[in-house]
Coordinates of C-alpha atoms in Angstrom, one line a residue:
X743 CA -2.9 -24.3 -1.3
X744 CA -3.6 -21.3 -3.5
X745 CA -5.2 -23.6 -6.2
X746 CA -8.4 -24.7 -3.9
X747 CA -9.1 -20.8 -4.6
X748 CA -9.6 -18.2 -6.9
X749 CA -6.9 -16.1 -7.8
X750 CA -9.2 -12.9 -7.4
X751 CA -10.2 -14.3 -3.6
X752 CA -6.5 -14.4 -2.8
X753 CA -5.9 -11.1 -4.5
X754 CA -8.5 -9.6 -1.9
X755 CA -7.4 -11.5 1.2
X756 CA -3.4 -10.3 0.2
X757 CA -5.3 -6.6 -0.5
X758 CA -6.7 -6.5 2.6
X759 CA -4.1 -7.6 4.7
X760 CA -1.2 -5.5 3.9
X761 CA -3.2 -2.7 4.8
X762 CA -4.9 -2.0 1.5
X763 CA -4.6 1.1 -0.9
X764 CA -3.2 3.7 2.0
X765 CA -0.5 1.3 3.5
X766 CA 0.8 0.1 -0.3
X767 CA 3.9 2.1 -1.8
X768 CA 4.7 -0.3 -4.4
X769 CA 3.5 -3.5 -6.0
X770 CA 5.6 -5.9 -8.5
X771 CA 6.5 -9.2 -8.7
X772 CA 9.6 -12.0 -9.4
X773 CA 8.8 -15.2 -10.8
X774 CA 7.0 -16.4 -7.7
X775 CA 6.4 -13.8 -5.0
X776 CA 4.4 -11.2 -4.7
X777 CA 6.6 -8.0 -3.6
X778 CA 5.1 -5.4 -1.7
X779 CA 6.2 -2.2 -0.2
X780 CA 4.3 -0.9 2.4
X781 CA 4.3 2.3 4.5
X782 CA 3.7 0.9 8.0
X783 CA 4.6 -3.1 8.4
X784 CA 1.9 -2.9 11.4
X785 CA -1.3 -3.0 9.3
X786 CA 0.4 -6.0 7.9
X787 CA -1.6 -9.5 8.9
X788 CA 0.6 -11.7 8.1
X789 CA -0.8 -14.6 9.8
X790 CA -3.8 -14.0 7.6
X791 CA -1.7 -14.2 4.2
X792 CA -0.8 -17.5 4.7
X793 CA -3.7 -18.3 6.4
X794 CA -5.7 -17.3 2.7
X795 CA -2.6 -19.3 0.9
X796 CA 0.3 -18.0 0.5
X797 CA 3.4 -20.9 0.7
X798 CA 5.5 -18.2 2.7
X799 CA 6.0 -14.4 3.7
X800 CA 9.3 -12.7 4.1
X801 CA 10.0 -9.7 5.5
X802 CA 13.2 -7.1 3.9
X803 CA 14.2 -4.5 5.9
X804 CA 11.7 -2.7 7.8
X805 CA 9.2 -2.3 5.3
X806 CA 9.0 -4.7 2.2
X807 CA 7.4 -8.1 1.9
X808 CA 7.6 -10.8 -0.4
X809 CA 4.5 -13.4 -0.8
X810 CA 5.3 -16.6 -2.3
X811 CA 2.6 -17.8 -4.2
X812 CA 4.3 -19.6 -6.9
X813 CA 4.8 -19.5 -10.4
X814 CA 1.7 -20.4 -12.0
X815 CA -0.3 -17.6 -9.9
X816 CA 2.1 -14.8 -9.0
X817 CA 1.0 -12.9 -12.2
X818 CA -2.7 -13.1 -12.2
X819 CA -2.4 -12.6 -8.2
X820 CA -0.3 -9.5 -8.4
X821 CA -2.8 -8.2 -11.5
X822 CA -6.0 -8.4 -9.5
X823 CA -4.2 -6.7 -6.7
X824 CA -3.2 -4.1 -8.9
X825 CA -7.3 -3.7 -10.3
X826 CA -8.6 -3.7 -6.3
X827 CA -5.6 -0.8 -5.8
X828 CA -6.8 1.4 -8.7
X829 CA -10.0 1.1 -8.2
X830 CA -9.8 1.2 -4.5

């Protein structure tokens, strides 16, 4: 479960295993998923996503994924990945 850990910790595993700054095109989120464009779905670890947490990931198309995380951390999640990516 996401709340055994800090939402910065998951921020960094989710960072790091879509493939960090270089594979990311865009970043938002809905009310409970993460939602991630990437260039290349390869770099993606998705086994190590949930593996830090995440309830679910879902694959659109060829290249966009969607972490569920749930409600009460999809925003600080998504804004500490947004800090690692501009300061990457």
């Amino acid at each position: 479960m996401f709340f055994s850990k800090d939402y910065k910790e998951i921020a960094n595993e989710i960072f790091k295993n879509v493939g960090g700054k270089e594979n990311i095109v865009s970043l938002d989120n809905c009310s409970t998923r993460v939602r991630v464009e990437v260039k290349n779905i390869d770099k993606v670890d998705i086994k190590s996503i949930v593996k830090a947490g995440a309830k679910e990931v879902l694959i659109s198309g060829e290249d966009y994924l969607q972490i569920v995380v749930g409600p009460t951390m999809v925003a600080p999640v998504t804004d500490a990945i947004k800090v690692l990516y501009y300061e990457d």
